[in-house]
Short mmCIF file of C-alpha atoms in Angstrom, two decimals:
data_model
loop_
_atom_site.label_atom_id
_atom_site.label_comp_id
_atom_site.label_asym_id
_atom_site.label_seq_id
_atom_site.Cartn_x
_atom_site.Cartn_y
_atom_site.Cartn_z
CA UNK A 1 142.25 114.94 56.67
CA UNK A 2 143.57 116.48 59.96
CA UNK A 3 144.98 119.91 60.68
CA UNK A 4 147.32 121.49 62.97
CA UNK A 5 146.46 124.55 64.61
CA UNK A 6 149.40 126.71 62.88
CA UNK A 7 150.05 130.13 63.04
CA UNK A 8 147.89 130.49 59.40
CA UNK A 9 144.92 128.76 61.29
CA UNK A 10 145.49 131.01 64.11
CA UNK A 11 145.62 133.91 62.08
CA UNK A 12 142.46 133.09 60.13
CA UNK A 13 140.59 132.24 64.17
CA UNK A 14 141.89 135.70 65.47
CA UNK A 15 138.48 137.94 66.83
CA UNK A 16 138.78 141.38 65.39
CA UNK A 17 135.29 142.14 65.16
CA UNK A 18 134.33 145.17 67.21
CA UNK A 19 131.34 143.36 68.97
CA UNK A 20 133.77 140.71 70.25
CA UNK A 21 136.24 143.50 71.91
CA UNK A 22 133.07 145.05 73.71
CA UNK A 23 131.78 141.75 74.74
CA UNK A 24 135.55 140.85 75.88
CA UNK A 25 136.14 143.73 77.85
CA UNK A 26 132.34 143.45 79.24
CA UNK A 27 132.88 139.85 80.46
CA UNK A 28 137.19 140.18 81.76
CA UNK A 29 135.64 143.03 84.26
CA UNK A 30 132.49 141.48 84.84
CA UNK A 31 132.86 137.98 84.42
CA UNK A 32 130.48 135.68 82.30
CA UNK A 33 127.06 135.56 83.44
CA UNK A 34 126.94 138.94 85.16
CA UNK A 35 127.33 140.21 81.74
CA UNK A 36 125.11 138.28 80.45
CA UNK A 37 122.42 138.58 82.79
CA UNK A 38 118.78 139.22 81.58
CA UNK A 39 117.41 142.01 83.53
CA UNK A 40 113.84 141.75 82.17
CA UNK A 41 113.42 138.33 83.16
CA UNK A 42 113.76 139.09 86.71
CA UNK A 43 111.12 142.30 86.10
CA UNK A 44 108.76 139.79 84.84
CA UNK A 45 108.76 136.09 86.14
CA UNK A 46 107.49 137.24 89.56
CA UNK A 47 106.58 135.64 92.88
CA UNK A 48 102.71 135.46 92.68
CA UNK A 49 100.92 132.16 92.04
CA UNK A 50 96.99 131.49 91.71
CA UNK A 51 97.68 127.71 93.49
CA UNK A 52 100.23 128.25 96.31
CA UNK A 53 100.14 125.98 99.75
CA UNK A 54 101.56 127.33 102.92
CA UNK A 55 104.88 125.90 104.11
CA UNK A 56 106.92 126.21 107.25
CA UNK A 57 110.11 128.22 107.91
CA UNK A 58 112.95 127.73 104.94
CA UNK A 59 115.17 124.41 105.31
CA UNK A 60 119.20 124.53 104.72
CA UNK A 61 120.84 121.69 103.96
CA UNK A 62 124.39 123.74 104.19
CA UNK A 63 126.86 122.26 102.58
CA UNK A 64 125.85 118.63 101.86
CA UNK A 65 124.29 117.12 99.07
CA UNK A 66 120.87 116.23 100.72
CA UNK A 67 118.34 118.36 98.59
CA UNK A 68 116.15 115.27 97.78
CA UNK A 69 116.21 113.77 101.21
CA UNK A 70 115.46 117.85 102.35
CA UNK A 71 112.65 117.87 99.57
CA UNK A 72 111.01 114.61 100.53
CA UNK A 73 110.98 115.78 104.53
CA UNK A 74 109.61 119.01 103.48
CA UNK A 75 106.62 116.78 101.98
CA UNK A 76 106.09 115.09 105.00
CA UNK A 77 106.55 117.92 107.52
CA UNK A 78 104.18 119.79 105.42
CA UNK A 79 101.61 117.19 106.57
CA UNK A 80 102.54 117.37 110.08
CA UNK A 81 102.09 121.44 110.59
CA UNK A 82 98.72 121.13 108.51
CA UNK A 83 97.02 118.54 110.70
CA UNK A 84 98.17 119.80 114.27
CA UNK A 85 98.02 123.69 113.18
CA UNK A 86 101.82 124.45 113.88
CA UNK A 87 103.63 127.52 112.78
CA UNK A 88 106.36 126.02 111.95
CA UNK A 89 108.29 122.19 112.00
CA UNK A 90 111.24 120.49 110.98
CA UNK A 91 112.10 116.80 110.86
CA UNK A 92 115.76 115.54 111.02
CA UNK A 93 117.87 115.26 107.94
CA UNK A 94 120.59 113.95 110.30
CA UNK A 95 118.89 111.16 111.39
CA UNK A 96 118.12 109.90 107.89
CA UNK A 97 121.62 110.46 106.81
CA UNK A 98 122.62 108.31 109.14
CA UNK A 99 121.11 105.47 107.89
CA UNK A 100 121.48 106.54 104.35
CA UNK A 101 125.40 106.06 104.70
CA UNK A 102 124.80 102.92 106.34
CA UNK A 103 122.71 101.13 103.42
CA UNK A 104 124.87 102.50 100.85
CA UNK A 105 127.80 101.12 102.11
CA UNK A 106 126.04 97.60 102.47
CA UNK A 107 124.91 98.30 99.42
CA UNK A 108 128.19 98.86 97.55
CA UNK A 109 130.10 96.14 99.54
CA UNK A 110 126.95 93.68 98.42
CA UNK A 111 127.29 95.39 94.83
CA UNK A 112 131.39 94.21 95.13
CA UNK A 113 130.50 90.84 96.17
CA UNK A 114 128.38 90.20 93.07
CA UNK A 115 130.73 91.48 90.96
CA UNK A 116 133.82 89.51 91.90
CA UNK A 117 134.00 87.59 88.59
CA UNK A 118 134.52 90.85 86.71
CA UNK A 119 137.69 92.88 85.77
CA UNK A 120 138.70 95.14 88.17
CA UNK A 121 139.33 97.60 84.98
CA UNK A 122 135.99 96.71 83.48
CA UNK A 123 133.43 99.33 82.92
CA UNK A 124 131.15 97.93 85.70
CA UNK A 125 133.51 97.62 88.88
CA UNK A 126 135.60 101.27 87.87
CA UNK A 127 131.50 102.89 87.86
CA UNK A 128 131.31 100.78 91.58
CA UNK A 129 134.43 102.26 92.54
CA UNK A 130 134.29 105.59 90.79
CA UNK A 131 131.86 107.41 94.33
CA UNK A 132 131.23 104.56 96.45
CA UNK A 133 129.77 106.98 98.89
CA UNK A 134 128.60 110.45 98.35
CA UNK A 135 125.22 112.10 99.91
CA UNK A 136 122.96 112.30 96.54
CA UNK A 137 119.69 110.00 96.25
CA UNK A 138 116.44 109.36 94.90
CA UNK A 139 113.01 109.29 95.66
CA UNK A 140 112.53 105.67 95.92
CA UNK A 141 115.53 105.43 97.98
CA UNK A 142 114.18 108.10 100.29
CA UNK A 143 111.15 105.52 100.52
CA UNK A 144 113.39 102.61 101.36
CA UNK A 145 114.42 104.22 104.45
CA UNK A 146 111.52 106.04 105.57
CA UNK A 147 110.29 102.21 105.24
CA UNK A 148 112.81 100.52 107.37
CA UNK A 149 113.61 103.65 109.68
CA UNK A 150 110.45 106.36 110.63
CA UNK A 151 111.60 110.14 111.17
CA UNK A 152 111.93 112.02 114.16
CA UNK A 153 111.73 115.29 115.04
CA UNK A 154 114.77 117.20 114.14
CA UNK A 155 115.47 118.17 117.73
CA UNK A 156 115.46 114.09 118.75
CA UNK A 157 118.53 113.93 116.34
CA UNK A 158 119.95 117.44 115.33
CA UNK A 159 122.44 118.72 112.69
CA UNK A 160 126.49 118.44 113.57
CA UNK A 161 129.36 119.63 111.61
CA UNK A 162 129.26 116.71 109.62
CA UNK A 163 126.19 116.55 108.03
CA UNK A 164 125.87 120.32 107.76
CA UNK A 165 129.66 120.20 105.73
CA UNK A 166 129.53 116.49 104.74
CA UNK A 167 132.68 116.56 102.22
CA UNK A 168 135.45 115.09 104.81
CA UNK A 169 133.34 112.39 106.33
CA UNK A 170 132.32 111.35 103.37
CA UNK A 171 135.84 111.24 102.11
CA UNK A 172 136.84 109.02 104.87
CA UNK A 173 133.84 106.62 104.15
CA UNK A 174 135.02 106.72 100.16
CA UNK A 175 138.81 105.57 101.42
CA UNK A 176 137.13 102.88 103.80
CA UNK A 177 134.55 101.30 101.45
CA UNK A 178 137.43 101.04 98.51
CA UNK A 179 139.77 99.44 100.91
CA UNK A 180 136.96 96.83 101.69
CA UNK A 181 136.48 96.25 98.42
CA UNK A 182 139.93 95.84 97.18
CA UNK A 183 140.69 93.23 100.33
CA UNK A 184 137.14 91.05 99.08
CA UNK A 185 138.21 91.11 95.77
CA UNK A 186 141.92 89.74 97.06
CA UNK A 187 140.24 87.48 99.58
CA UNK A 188 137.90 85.59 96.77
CA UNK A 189 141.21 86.02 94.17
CA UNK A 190 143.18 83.69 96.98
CA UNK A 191 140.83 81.84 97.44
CA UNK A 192 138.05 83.02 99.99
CA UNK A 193 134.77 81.06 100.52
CA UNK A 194 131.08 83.68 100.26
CA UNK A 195 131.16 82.74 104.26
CA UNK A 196 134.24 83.99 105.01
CA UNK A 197 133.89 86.65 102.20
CA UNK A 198 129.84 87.73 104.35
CA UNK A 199 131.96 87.75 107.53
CA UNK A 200 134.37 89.90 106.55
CA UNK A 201 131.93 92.32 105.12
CA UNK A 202 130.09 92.54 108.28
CA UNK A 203 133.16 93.96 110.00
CA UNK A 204 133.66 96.23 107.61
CA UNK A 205 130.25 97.35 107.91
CA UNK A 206 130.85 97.93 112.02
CA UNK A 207 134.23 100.06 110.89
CA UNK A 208 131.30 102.19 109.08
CA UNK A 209 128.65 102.20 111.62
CA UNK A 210 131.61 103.96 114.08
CA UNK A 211 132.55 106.23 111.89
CA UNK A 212 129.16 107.35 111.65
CA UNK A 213 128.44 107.45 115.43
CA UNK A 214 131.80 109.43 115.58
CA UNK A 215 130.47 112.26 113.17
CA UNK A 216 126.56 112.00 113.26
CA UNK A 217 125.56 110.64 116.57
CA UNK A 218 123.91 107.63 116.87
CA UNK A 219 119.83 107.40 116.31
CA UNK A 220 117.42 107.51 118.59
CA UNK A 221 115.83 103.89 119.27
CA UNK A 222 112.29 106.35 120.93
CA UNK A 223 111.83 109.79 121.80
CA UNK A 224 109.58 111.89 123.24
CA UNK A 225 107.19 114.37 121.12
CA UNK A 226 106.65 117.66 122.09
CA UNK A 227 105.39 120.68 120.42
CA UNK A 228 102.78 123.94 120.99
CA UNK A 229 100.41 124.63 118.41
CA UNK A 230 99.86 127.78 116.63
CA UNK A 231 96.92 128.38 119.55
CA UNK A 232 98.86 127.68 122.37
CA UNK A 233 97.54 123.84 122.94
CA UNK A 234 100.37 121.42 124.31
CA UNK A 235 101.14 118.35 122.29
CA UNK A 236 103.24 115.81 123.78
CA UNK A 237 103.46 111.80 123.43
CA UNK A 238 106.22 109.57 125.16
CA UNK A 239 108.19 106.93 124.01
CA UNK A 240 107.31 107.17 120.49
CA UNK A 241 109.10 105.13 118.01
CA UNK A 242 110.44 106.38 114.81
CA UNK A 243 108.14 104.12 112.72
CA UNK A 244 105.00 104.97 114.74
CA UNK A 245 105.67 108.50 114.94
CA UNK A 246 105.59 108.86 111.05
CA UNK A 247 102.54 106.26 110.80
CA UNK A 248 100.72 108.70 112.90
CA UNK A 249 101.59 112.24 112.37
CA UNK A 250 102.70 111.83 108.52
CA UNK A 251 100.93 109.18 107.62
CA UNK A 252 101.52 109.24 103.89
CA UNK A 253 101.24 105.73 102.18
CA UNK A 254 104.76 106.20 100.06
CA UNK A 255 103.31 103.12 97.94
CA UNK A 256 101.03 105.37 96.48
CA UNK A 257 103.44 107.95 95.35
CA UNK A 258 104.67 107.01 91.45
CA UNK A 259 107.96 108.51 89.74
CA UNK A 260 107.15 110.34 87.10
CA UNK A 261 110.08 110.88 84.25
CA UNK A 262 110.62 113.22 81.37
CA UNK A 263 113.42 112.03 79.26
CA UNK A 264 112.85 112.37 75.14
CA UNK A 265 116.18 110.05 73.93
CA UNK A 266 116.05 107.55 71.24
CA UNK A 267 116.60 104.58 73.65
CA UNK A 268 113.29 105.78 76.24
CA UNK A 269 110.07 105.22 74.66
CA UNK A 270 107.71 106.97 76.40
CA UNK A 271 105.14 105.09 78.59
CA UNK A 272 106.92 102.76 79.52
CA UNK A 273 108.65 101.50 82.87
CA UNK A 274 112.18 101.90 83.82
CA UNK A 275 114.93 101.23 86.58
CA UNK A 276 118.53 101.43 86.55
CA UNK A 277 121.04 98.37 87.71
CA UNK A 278 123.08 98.98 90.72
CA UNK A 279 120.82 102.10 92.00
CA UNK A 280 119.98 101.76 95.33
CA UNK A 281 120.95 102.42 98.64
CA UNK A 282 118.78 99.48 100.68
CA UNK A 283 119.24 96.05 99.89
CA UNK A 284 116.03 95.31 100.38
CA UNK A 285 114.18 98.17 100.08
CA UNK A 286 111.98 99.45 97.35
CA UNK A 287 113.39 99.49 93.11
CA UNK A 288 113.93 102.47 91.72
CA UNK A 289 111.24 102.80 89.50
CA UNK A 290 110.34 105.57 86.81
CA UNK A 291 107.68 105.83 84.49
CA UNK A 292 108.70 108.01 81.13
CA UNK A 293 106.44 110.07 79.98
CA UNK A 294 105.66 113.56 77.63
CA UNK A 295 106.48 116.76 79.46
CA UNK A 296 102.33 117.97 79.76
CA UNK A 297 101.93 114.93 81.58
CA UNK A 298 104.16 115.94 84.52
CA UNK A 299 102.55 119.06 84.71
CA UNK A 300 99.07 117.59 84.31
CA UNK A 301 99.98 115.52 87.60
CA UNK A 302 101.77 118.04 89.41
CA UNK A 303 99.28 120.71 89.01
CA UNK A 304 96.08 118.75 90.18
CA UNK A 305 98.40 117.16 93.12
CA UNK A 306 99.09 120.81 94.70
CA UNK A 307 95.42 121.88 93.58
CA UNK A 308 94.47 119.09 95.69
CA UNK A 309 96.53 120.71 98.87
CA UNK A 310 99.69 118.65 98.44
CA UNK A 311 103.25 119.69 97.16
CA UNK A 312 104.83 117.65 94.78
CA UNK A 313 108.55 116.37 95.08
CA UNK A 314 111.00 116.85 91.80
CA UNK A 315 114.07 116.83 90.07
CA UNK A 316 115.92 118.98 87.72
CA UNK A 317 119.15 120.32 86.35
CA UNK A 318 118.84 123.83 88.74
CA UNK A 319 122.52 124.83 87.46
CA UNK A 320 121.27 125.41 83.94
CA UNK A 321 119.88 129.14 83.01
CA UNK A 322 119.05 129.92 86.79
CA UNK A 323 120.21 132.58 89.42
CA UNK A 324 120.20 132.99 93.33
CA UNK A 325 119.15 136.55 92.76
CA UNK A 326 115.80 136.63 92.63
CA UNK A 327 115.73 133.19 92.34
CA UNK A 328 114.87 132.58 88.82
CA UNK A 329 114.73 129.63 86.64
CA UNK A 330 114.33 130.49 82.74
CA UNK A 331 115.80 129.77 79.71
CA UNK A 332 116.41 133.63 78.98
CA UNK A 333 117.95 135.01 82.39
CA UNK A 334 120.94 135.18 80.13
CA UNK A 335 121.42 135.96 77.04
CA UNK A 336 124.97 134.09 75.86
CA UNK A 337 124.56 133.93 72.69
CA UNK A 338 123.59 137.52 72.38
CA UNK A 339 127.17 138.10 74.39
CA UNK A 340 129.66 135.82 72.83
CA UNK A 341 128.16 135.33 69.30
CA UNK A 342 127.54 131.62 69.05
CA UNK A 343 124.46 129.24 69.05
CA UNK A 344 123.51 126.84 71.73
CA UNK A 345 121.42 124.80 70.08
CA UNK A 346 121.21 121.10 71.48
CA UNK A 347 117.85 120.24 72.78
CA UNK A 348 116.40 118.33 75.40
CA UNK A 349 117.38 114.51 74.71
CA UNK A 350 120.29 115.54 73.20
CA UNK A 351 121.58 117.35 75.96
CA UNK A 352 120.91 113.54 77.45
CA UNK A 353 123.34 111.70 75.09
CA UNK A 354 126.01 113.94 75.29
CA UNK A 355 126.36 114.45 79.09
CA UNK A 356 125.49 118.50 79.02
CA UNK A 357 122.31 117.72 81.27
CA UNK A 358 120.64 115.50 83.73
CA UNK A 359 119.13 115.84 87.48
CA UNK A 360 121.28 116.90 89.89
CA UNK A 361 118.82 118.80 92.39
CA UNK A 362 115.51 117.89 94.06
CA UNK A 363 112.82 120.79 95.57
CA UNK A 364 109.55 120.68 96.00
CA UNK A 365 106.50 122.27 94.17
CA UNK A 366 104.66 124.80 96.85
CA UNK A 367 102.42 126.60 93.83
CA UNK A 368 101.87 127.36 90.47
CA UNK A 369 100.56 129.79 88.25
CA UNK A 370 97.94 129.17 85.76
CA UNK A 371 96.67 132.07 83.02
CA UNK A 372 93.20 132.45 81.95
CA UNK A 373 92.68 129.25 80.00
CA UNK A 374 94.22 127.26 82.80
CA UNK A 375 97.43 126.47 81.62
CA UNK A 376 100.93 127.25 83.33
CA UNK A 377 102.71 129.90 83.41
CA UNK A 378 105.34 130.18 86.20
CA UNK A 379 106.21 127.62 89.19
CA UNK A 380 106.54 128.60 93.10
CA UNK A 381 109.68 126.18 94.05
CA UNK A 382 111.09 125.85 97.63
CA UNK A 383 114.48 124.91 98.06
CA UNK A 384 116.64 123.92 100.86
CA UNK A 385 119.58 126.74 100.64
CA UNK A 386 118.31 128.80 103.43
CA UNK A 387 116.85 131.96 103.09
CA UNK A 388 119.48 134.20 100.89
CA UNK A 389 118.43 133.06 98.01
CA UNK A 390 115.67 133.72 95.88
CA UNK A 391 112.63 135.51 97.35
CA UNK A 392 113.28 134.41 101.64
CA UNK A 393 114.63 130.95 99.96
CA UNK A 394 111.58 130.36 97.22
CA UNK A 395 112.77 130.24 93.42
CA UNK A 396 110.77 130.83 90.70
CA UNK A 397 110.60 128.76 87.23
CA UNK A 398 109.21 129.56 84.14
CA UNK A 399 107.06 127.19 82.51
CA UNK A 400 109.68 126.98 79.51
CA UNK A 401 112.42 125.64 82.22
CA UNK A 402 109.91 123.25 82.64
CA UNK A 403 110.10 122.25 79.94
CA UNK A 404 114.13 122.16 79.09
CA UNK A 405 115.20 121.41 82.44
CA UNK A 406 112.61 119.03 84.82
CA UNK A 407 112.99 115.99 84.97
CA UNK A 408 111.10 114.04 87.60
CA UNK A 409 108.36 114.57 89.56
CA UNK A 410 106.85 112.60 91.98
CA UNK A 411 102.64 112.05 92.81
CA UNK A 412 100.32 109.94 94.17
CA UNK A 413 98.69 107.39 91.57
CA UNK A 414 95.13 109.10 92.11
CA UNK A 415 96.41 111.51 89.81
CA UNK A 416 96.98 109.24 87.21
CA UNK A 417 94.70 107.50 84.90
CA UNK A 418 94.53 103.63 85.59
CA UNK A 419 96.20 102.81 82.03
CA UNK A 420 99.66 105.09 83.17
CA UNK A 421 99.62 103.16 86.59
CA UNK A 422 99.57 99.71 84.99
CA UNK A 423 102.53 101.29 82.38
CA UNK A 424 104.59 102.18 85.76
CA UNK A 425 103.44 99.04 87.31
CA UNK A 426 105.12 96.82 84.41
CA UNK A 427 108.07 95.31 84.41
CA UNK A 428 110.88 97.59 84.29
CA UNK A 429 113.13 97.72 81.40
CA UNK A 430 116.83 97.99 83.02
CA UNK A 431 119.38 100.66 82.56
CA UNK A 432 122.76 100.32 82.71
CA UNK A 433 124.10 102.38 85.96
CA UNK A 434 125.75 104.64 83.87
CA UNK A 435 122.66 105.80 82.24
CA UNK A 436 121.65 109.86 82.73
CA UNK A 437 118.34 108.56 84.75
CA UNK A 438 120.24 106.72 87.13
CA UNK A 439 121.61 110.07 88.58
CA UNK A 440 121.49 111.00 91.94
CA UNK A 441 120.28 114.44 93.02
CA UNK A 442 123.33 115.60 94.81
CA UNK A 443 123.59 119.12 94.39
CA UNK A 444 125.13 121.32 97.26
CA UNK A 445 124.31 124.94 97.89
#
């Protein structure tokens, strides 16, 4: 039986309890999470670690929605100032971001060509049409173009307004690619043959490519490598090619890097493989592929990866229980419930089901903390929001955020016992694109 909220009801709602007054009149001057804030937190998860590697100068990605393409190029350049002794080196974002927009918009227009048989107010073609373009990715997808593409230095190809404040190009690339695909979905409804329906696509797909010149640049075909080493020795190489240049002075096999999942639902057995239809951003690049596994196992991996010398790529929900100041990631830096008088009290997978949680940020491992009998205790985190935040731009997590809050991580398969690499290495079972894995961390700062 339903009710109306009458004036009875409203009555019978109405907060006169004394703590509620003190909490309202703490929070309308304050606001909500200042008041809330958990002072002894930040006196206690500090910033010393007994693994921690030594990265470069801070990255910013501004404001754009490139944290896992930052992350992953924070891997590799990590590589690059360890083997020739730099201070300090930074890869282009730009030039990747380029190419990103590219392949997603073949991508979608491909996706919109194998979908012209359904509705065009079915489930499946609205999700198509619902962000045809935005910046967010994956790590796999990351792979795909570092595949197809190489880096470059981040001088060869450097930052503009557009990629640094990405919203209004990509707003003009989200009008574009919907246009496209309402005029092929016309096309084949009159009548269209896949050959004229191809043709018209690659048109569409030069319409992109200027835009892209227009606000990015265009890539460099070669460039010239140049750089001074942290004892004054000249390095230079000319004419290298993107391809080569990461083949020699990265040199990371990405085909030995496995995705590594966390996700407790119902519908996710653990150890077993998983991908997600219509996730992508090159045709044909790499699948997204994740492995789902128990929580200790992530932290198994990611702690003998960075033992090892090597950070360790990952993905979380960094808007839940976290703050800039300080940088701090636990599930107690504030203490609503304390405040307003109410219980919080969905967990992990069902924060999942219900749409209260699911990657939206990627950052990369630089250390952790281990107690006396070796297991974790706090996480040293480098993100790509400049320097502000956090301790000179490092954040750090609590080993309970861990375990709420992460869920991906990325390491090389030596880590991994042959029996999980065969489980990751089976064929995927397929998500629908709607599913919470098949986000995209996307997260601006």
């Amino acid at each position: 039986m339903s009710e109306n909220i009458t004036k009875e009801l409203l009555e019978r709602l109405s907060c006169k309890d004394p703590d509620c007054q003190v909490a309202r009149n703490a929070v309308m001057e304050n606001g909500l999470k200042a008041s809330a804030k958990n002072g002894e937190v930040q006196r206690t998860l500090h910033h010393s670690f007994s693994v921690k590697l030594k990265q470069g100068a801070i990255t910013n990605q501004k404001q754009s929605g490139r944290c896992w393409m930052f992350a992953a190029l924070n891997t590799f350049r990590f590589e690059i100032i360890k083997k020739l002794n730099l201070e300090n080196f930074e890869l282009s974002q730009s030039y990747l971001f380029f190419y990103d927009k590219l392949e997603k918009a073949n991508f979608f227009l491909e996706s919109i060509l194998d979908t012209l048989d359904e509705p065009t107010g079915g489930r499946l073609v609205a999700w198509l049409l619902s962000a045809p373009m935005n910046d967010g990715g994956q790590w796999d997808m990351l792979c795909s173009l570092v595949d197809k593409y190489g880096v470059v230095p981040k001088y060869a190809m450097p930052e503009s307004k557009a990629s640094s404040a990405s919203g209004e190009m990509c707003s003009a690339l989200t009008t574009k690619l919907r246009e496209d695909a309402c005029r092929l979905r016309s096309a084949y409804g009159n009548g269209a043959k896949r050959e004229e329906l191809a043709a018209q696509k690659e048109e569409m797909l030069g319409e992109i490519y200027r835009i892209l010149c227009i606000c990015l640049g265009e890539p460099p075909k070669t460039f010239d490598f140049e750089v001074e080493d942290q004892d004054g020795k000249f390095i230079r190489e000319c004419g290298l090619t993107p391809k080569a240049f990461y083949e020699k002075y990265v040199g990371l096999n990405l085909n030995d890097y496995i995705s590594l999942i966390n996700a407790p639902t119902a519908d996710k057995p653990y150890h077993r493989s998983y991908s997600v239809k219509f996730l992508g951003n090159v045709k044909e690049g790499r699948q997204v592929r994740y492995l789902n596994l128990e929580i200790g196992e992530l932290k198994k991996a990611a702690i003998a990866q960075m033992k090892d010398g090597a950070p360790v790529w990952f993905g979380c929900d960094v808007g839940k229980c976290s703050t800039r100041d300080g940088g701090v990631m636990d599930t107690n830096v504030y203490k609503l419930e304390e405040l307003l008088g109410v219980k919080f009290g969905m967990d992990k997978a069902e924060r999942l089901d219900y749409g209260e949680s699911l990657m939206t940020h990627a950052m990369v491992f630089q250390g952790v903390n281990l107690d006396e009998d070796g297991k974790p205790n706090r996480w040293r985190v480098e993100n790509s929001w400049g320097e502000e935040p956090g301790e000179k731009g490092y954040y750090v997590m609590s080993d309970d955020w861990f375990d709420e809050y992460m869920y991906q991580v990325v390491v090389n398969k030596k880590y991994l016992s042959e029996e999980l690499v065969k489980e990751y290495e089976s064929e995927p079972i397929l998500l629908e694109p709607w599913d919470p894995m098949g986000s995209l961390a996307v997260v601006r700062d």
